[in-house]
Tab-separated table of C-alpha atoms (C1' of nucleotides) in Angstrom:
chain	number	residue	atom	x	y	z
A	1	UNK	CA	21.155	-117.384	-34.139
A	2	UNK	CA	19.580	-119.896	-31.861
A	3	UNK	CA	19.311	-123.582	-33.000
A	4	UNK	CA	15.646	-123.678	-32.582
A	5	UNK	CA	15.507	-120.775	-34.785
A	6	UNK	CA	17.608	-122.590	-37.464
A	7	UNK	CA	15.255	-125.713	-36.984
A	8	UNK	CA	12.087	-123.813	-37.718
A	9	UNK	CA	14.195	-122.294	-40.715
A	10	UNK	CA	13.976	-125.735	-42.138
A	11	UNK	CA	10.714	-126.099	-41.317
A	12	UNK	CA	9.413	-122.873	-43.029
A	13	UNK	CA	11.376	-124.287	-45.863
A	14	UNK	CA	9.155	-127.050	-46.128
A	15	UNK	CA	6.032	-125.590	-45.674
A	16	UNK	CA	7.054	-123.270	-48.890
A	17	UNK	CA	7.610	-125.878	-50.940
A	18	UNK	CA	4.675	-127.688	-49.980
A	19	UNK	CA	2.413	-124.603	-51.060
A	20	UNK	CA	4.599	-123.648	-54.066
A	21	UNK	CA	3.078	-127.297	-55.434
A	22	UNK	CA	-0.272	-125.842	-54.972
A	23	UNK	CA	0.609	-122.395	-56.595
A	24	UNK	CA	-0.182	-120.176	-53.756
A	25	UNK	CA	2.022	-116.850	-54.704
A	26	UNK	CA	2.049	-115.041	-51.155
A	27	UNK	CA	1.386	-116.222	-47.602
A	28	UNK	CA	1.963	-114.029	-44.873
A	29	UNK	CA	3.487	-115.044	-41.127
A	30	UNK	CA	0.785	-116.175	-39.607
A	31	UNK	CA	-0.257	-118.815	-42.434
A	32	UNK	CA	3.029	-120.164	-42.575
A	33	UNK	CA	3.125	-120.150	-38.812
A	34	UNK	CA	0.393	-122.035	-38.519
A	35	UNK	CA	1.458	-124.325	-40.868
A	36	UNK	CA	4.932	-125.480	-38.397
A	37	UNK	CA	3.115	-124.746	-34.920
A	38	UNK	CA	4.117	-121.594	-34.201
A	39	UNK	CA	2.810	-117.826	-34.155
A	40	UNK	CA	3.024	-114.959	-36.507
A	41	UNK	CA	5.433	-113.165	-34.451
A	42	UNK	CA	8.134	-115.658	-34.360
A	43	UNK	CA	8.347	-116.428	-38.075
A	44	UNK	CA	9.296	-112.916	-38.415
A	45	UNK	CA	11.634	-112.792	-35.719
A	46	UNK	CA	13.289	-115.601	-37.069
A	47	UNK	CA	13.326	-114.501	-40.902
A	48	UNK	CA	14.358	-110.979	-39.516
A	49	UNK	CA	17.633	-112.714	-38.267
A	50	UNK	CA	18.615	-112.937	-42.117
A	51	UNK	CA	17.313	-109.934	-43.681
A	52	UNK	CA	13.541	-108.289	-44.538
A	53	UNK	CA	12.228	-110.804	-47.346
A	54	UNK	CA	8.151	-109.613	-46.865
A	55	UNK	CA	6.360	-106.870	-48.208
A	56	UNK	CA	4.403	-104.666	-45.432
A	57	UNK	CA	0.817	-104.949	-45.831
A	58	UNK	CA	1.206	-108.368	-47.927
A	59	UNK	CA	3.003	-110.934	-47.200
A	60	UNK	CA	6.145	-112.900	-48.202
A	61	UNK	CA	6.612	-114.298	-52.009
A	62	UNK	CA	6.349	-118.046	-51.556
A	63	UNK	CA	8.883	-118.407	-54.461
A	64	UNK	CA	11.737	-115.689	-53.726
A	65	UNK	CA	11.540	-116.706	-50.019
A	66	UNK	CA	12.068	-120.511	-50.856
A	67	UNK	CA	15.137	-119.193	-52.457
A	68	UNK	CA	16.416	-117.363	-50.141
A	69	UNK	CA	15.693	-119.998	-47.107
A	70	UNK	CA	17.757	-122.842	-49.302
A	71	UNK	CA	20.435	-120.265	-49.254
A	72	UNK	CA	20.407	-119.463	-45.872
A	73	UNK	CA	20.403	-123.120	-44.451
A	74	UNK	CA	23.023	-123.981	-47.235
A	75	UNK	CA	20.991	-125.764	-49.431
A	76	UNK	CA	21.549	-124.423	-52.568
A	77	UNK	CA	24.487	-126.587	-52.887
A	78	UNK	CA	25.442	-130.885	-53.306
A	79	UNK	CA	25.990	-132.331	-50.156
A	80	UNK	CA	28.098	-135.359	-50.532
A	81	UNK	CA	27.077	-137.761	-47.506
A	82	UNK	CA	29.147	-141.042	-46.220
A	83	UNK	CA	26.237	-143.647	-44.566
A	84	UNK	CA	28.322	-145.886	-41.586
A	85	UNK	CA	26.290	-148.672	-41.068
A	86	UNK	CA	24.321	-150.378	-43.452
A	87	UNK	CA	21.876	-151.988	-40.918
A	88	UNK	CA	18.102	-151.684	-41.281
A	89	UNK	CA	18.229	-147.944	-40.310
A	90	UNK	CA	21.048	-147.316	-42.682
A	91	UNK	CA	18.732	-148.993	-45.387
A	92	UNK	CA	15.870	-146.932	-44.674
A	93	UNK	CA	18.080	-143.604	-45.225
A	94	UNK	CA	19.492	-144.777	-48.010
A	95	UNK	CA	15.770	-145.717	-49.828
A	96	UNK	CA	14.632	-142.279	-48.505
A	97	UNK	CA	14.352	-140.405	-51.557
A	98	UNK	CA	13.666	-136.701	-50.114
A	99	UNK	CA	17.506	-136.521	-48.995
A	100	UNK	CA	18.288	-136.153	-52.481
A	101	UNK	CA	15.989	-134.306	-53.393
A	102	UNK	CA	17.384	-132.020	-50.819
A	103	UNK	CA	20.593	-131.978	-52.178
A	104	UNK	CA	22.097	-134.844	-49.871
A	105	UNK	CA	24.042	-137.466	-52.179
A	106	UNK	CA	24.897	-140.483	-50.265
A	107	UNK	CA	28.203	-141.459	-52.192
A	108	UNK	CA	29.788	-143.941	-49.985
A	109	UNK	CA	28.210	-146.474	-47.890
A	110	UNK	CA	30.552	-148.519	-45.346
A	111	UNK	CA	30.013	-151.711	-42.542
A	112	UNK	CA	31.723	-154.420	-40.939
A	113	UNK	CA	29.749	-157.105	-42.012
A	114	UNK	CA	31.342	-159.197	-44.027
A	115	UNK	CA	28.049	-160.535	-45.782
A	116	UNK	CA	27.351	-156.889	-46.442
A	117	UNK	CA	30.868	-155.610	-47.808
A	118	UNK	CA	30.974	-155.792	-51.998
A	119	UNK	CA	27.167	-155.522	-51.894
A	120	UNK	CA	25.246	-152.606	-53.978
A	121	UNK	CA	22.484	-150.428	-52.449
A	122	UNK	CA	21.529	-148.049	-54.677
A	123	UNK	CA	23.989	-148.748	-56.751
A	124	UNK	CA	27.246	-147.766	-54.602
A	125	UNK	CA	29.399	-150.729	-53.362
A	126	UNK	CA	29.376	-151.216	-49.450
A	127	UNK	CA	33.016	-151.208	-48.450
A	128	UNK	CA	34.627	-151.958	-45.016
A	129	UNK	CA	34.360	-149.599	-42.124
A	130	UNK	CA	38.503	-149.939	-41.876
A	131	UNK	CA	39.056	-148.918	-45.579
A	132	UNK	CA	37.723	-145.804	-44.782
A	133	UNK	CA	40.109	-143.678	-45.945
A	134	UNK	CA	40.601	-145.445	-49.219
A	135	UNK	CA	36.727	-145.188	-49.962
A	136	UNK	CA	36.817	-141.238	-49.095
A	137	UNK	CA	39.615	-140.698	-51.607
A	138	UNK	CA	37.553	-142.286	-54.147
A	139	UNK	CA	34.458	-140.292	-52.897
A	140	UNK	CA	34.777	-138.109	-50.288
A	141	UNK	CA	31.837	-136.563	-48.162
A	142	UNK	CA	31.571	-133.315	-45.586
A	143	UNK	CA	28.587	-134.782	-43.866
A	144	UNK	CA	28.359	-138.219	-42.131
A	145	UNK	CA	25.120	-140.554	-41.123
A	146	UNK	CA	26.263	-142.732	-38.898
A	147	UNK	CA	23.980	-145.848	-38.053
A	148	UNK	CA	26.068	-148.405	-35.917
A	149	UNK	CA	25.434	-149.846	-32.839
A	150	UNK	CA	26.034	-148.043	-29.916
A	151	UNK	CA	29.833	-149.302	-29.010
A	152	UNK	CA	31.120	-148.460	-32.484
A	153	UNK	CA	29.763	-145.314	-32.519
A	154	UNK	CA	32.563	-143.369	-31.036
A	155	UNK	CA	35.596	-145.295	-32.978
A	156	UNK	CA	33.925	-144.656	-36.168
A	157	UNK	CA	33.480	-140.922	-35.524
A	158	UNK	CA	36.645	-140.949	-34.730
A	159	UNK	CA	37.783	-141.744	-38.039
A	160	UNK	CA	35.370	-139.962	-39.715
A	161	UNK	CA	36.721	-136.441	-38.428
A	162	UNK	CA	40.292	-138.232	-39.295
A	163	UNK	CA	39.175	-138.437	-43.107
A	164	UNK	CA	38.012	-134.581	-43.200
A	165	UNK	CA	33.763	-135.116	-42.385
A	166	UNK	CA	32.648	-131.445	-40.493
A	167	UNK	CA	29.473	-132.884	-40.165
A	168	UNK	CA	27.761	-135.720	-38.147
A	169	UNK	CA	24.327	-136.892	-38.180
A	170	UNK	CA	24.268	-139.290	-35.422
A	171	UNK	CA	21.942	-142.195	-34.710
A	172	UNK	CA	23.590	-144.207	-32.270
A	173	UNK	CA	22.106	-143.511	-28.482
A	174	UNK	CA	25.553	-142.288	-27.526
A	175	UNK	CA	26.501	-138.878	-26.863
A	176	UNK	CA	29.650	-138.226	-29.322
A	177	UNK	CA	32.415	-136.279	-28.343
A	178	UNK	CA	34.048	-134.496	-31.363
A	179	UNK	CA	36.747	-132.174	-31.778
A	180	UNK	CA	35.787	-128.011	-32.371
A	181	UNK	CA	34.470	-127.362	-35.629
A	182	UNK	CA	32.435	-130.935	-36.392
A	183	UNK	CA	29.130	-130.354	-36.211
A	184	UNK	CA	27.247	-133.304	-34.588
A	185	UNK	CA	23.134	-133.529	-34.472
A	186	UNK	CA	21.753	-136.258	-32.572
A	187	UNK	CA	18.289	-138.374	-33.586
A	188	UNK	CA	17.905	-140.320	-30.265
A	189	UNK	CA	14.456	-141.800	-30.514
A	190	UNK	CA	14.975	-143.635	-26.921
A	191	UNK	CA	15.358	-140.306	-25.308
A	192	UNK	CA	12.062	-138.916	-27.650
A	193	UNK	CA	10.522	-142.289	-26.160
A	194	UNK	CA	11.572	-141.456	-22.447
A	195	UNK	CA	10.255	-137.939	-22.849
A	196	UNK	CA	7.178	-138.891	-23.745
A	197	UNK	CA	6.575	-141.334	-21.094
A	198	UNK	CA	7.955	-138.556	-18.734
A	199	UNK	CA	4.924	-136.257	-20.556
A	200	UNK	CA	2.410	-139.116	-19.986
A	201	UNK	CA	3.493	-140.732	-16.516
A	202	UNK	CA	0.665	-139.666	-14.369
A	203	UNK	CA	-2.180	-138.837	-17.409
A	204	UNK	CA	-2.597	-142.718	-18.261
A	205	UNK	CA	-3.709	-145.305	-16.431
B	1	UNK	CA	10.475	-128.687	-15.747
B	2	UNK	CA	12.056	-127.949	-19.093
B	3	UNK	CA	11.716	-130.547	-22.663
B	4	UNK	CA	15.787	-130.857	-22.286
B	5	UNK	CA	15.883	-131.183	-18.931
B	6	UNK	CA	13.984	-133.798	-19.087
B	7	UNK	CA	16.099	-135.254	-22.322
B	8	UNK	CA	18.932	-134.545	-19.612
B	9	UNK	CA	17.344	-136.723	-17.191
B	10	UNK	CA	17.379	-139.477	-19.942
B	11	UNK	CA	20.867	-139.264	-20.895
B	12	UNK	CA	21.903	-139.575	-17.099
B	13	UNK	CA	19.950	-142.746	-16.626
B	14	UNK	CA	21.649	-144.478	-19.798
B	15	UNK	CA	24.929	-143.110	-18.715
B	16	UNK	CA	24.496	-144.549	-15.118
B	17	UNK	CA	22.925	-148.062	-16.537
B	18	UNK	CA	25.969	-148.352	-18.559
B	19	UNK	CA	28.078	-147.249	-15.312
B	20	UNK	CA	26.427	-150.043	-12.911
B	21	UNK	CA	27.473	-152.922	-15.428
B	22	UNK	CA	30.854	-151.821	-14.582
B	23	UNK	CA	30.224	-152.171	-11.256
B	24	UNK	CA	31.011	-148.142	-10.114
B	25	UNK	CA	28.870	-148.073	-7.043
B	26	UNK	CA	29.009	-143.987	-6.520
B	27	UNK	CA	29.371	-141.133	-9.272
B	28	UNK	CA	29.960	-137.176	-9.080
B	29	UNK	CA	27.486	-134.806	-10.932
B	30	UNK	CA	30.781	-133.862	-12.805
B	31	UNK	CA	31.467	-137.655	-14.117
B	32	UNK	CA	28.000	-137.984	-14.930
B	33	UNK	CA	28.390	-134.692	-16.834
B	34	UNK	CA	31.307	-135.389	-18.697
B	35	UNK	CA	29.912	-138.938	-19.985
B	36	UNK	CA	26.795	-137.095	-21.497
B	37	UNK	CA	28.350	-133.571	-22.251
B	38	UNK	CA	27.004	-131.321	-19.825
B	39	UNK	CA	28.433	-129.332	-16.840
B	40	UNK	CA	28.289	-130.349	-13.249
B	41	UNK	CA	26.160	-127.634	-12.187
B	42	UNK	CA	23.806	-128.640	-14.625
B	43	UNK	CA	23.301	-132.388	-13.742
B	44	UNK	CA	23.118	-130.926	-10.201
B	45	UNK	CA	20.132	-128.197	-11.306
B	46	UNK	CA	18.203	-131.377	-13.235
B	47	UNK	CA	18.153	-133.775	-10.313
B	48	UNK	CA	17.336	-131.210	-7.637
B	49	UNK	CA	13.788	-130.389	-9.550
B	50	UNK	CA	13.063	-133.405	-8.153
B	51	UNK	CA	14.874	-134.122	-4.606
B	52	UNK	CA	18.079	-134.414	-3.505
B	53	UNK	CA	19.594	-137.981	-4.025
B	54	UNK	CA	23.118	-137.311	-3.515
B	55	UNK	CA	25.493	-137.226	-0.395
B	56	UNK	CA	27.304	-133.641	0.131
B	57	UNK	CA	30.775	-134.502	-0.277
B	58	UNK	CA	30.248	-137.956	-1.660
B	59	UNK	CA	28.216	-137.681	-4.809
B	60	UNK	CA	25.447	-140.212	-6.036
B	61	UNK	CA	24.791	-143.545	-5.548
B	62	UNK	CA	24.800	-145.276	-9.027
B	63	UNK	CA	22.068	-147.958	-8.824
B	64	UNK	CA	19.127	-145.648	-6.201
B	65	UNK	CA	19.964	-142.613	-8.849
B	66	UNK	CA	18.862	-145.268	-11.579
B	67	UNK	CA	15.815	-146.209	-10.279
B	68	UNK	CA	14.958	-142.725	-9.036
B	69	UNK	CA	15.379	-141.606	-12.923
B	70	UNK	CA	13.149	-144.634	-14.230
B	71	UNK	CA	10.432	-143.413	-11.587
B	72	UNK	CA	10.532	-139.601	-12.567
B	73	UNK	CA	10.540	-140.818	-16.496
B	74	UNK	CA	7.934	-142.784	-15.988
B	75	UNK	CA	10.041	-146.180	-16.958
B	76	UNK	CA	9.319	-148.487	-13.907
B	77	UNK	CA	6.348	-149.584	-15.778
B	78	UNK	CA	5.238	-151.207	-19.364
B	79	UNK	CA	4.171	-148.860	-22.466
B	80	UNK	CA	2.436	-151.292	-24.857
B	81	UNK	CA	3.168	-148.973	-28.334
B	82	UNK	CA	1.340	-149.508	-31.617
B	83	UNK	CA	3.612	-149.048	-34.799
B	84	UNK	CA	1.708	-147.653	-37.501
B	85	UNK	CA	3.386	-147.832	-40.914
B	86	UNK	CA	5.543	-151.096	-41.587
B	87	UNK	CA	7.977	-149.485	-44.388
B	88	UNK	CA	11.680	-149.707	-43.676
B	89	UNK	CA	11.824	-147.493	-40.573
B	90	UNK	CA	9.403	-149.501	-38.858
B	91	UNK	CA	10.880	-152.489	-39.198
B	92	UNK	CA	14.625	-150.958	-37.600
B	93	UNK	CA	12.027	-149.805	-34.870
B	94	UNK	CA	10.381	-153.398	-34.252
B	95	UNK	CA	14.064	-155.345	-34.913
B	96	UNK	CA	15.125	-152.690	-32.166
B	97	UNK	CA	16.136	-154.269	-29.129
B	98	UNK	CA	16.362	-151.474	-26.430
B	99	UNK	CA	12.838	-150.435	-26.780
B	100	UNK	CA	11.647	-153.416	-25.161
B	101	UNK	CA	14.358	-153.561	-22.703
B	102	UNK	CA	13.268	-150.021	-21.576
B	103	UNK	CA	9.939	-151.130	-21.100
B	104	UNK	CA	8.032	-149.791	-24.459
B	105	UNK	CA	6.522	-153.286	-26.003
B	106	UNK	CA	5.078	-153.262	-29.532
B	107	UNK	CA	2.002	-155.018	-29.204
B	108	UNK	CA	0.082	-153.967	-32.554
B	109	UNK	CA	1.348	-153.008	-35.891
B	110	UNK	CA	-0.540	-151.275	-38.328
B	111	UNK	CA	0.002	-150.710	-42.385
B	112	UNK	CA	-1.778	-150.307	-45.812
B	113	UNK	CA	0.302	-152.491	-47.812
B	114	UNK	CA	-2.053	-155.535	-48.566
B	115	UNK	CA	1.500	-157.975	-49.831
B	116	UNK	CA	2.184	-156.667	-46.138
B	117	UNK	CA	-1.148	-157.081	-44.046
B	118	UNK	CA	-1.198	-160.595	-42.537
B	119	UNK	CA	2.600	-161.752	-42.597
B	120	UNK	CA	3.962	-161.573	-38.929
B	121	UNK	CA	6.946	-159.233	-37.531
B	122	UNK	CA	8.446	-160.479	-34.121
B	123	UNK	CA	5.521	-163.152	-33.974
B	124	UNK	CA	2.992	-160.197	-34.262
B	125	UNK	CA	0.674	-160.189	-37.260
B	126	UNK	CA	0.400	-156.448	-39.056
B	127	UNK	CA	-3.190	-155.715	-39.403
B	128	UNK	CA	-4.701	-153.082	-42.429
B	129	UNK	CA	-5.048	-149.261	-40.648
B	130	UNK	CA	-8.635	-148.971	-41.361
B	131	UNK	CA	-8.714	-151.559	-38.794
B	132	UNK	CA	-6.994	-149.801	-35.535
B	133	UNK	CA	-10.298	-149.886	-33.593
B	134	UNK	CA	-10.580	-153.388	-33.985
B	135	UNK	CA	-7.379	-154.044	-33.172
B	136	UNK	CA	-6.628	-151.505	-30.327
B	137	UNK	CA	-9.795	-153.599	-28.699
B	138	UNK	CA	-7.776	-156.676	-28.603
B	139	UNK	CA	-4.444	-155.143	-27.970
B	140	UNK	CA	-4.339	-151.259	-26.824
B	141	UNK	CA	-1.658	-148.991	-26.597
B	142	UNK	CA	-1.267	-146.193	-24.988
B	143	UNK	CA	1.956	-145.059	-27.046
B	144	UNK	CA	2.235	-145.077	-31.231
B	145	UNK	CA	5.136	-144.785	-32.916
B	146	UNK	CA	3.812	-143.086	-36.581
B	147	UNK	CA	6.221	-144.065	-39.604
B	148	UNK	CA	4.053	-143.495	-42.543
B	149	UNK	CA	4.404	-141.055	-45.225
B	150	UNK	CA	4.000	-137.803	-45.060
B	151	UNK	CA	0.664	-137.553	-46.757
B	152	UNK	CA	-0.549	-140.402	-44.808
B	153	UNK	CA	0.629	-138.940	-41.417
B	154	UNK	CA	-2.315	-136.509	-39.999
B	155	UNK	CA	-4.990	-138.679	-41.019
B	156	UNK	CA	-3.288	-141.759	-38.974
B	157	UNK	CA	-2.917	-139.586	-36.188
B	158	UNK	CA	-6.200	-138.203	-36.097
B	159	UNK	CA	-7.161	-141.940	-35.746
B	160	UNK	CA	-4.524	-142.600	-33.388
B	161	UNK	CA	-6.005	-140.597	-30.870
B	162	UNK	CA	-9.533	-141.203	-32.131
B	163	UNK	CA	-8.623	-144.569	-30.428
B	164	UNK	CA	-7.212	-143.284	-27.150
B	165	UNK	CA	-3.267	-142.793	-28.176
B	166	UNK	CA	-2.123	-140.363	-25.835
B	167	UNK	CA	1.492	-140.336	-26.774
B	168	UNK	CA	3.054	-140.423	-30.724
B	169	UNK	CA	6.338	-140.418	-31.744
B	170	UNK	CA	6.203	-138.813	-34.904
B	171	UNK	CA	8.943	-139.924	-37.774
B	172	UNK	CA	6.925	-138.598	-40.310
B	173	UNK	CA	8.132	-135.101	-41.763
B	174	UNK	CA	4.796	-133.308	-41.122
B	175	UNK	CA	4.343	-131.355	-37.805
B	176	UNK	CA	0.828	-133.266	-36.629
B	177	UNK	CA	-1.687	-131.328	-35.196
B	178	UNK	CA	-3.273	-133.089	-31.911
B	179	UNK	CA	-5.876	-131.682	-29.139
B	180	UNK	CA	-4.624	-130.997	-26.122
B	181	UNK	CA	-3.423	-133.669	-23.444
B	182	UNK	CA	-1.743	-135.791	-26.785
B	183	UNK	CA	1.808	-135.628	-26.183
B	184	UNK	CA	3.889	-135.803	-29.633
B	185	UNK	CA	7.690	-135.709	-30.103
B	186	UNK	CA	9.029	-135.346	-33.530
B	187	UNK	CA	11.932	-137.058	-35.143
B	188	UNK	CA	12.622	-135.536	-38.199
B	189	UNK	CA	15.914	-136.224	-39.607
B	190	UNK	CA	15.545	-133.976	-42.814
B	191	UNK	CA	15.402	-130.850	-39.943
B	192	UNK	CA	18.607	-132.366	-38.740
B	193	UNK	CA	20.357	-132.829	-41.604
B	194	UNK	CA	19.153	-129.219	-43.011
B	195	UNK	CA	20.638	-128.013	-39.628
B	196	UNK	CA	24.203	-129.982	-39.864
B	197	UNK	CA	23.969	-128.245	-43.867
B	198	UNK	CA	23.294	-124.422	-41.904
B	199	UNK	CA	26.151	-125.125	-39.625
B	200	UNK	CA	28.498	-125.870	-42.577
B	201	UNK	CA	27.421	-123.416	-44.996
B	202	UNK	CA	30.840	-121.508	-44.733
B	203	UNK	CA	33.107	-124.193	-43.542
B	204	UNK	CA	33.546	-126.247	-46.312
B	205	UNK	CA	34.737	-125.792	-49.437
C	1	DC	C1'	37.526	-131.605	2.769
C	2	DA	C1'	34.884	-132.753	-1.167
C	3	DA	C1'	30.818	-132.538	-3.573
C	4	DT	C1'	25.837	-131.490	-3.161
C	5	DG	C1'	21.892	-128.264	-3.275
C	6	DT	C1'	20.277	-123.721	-4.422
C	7	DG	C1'	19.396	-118.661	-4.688
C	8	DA	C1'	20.900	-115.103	-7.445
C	9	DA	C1'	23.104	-113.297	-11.709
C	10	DC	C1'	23.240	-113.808	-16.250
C	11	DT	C1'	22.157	-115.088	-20.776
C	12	DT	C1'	19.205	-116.684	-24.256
C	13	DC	C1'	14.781	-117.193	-26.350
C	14	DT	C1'	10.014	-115.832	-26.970
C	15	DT	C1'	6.220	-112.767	-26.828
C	16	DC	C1'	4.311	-108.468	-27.489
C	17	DA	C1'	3.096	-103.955	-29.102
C	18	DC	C1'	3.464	-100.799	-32.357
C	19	DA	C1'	5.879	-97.887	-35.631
C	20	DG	C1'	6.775	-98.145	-40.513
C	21	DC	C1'	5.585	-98.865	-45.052
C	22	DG	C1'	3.672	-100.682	-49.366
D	1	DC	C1'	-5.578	-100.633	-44.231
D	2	DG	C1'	-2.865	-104.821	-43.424
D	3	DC	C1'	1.127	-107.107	-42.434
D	4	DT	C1'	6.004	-106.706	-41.828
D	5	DG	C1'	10.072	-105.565	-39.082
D	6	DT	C1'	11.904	-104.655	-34.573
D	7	DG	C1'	12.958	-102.724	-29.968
D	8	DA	C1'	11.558	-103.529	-25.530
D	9	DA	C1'	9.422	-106.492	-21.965
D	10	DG	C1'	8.983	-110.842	-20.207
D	11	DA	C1'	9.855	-115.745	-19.551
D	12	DA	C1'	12.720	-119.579	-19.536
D	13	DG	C1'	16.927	-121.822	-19.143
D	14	DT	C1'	21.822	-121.922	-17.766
D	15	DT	C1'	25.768	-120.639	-15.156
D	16	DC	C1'	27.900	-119.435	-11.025
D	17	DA	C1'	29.250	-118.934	-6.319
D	18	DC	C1'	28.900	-120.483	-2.044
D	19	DA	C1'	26.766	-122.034	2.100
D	20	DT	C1'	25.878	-126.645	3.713
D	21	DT	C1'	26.723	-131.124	5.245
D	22	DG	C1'	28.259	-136.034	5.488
DNA sequence: CAATGTGAACTTCTTCACAGCG
DNA sequence: CGCTGTGAAGAAGTTCACATTG
């Protein structure tokens, strides 16, 4: 059960629900493939990882296989989400309305600033990074975005896994160490920079 | 020459920028592992693809390591880097410091919003979209950094590369289709968080 | 003696070809 | 007849062990 396979998951998710809008009733591997940037083949390698959801000769149900993909990734549930850091990237996740829609509630939102603390985006109070605790008793989360600058980063995953969060969306260009069973993803967009300069180093110029 | 090698290769230089401030003069592949959460083997695999800049016995010299890494990466030089789409995400990007420091440069930004065509972000003015040509002649990029929405995403692209873009950075969650010899890297942070979700499905609760 | 550099073993992921089935 | 589901082949990436060398 590869990551990459997982990842594509999600993106065959989308895809579905992107057609399902347009009321297309079957699409078979290849479409959908096409759709993410991949080939026939290893959409149904990777569905056949959870089960046979296709009909030979047809095609997969756009509907029933939506379903069943939600399920799979875990999305058929409320995911209740802390944001740390309520700098302009914290802002822009917070505004982003498909994380709802997706079933991630952002219930607490906490930072340092004091010009920020007792402030309302979206409605919820920004409290202090220190009153952690407290604010997780009042509204706890599994899953964690956490949008600091770099040097914080690590203290305040610290006490994120202290309060009970499994789950860490990181943003900070550090590499987070965590104990077993967190679950850390990292969105580094200076190492997606750096790999494309590495990708275009000797085509330009 | 693998993507995450390559990724690797960018997490070593950051660790060993953040080393020299300290002043450590030589590090072992199995520091420089630790600090980005590899193996030593593995830092040793990445840097011999391209040479062999350590001492047997010894280990690597922090700052010739550095600039080695910059020149493989492609990093000893400028990337000017057209932002396209001045919503919230593009202006974390622009207020960003360590983008410039690394040598990418926003030169040209790009939206639709007429309240937001004209006003000035970092002392550059944000021109209208249908506009690129014009305003890749006075100030081309070779680089674009693509936060629009969704819908808007493919059709900026196309255009992108329409006016010579050979690298995107892709925050948009659409998978863009290019031609060949366009890099793109995506950062898509629903994927991420539908990942975290998949590896917490049974965990919690 | 300590840590690199690397071929070889191993493991994981992807591609492929085709049998199976509606 | 068409498209899925999958075992087997192939490719790619990682780990390991160790010979090498300052």
């Amino acid at each position: 059960m590869s990551e990459s396979a997982i990842r594509r998951l999600s993106l065959y998710l989308r895809a579905l629900e992107e057609m399902g809008d347009d009321g297309e009733e079957i699409v078979s591997s290849r479409l959908l493939a096409e759709r993410v940037g991949t080939t026939g083949p290893q959409v149904r390698k990777d569905l056949s990882l959870f089960g046979s959801f296709g009909t030979r000769g047809l095609g997969y149900a756009v509907r029933p296989l939506r379903v069943r993909l939600r399920d799979i990734l875990g999305l058929s549930r409320r995911w209740s989400v802390a944001l740390v850091g309520a700098g302009r990237i914290g802002a822009a996740l917070v505004a982003y309305p498909s994380f709802r829609e997706r079933g991630f509630e952002i219930v607490t939102i906490l930072d340092n600033d004091p010009e920020k603390i007792g402030t309302r985006w979206n409605g919820i109070a920004i409290g202090p990074v220190e009153r952690m605790e407290e604010a997780f008793r009042r509204n706890p989360a599994e899953v964690a975005i956490l949008a600091v600058p770099a040097e914080a980063a690590q203290d305040a995953a610290d006490a994120l896994v202290r309060v009970g969060v499994r789950g860490i969306m990181n943003l900070a260009p550090v590499r987070l160490r965590v104990p077993e069973g967190v679950a850390v993803k990292h969105v580094d967009m200076a190492v997606e920079l750096e790999s494309l300069s590495f990708a275009l180093r000797h085509l330009v110029r």
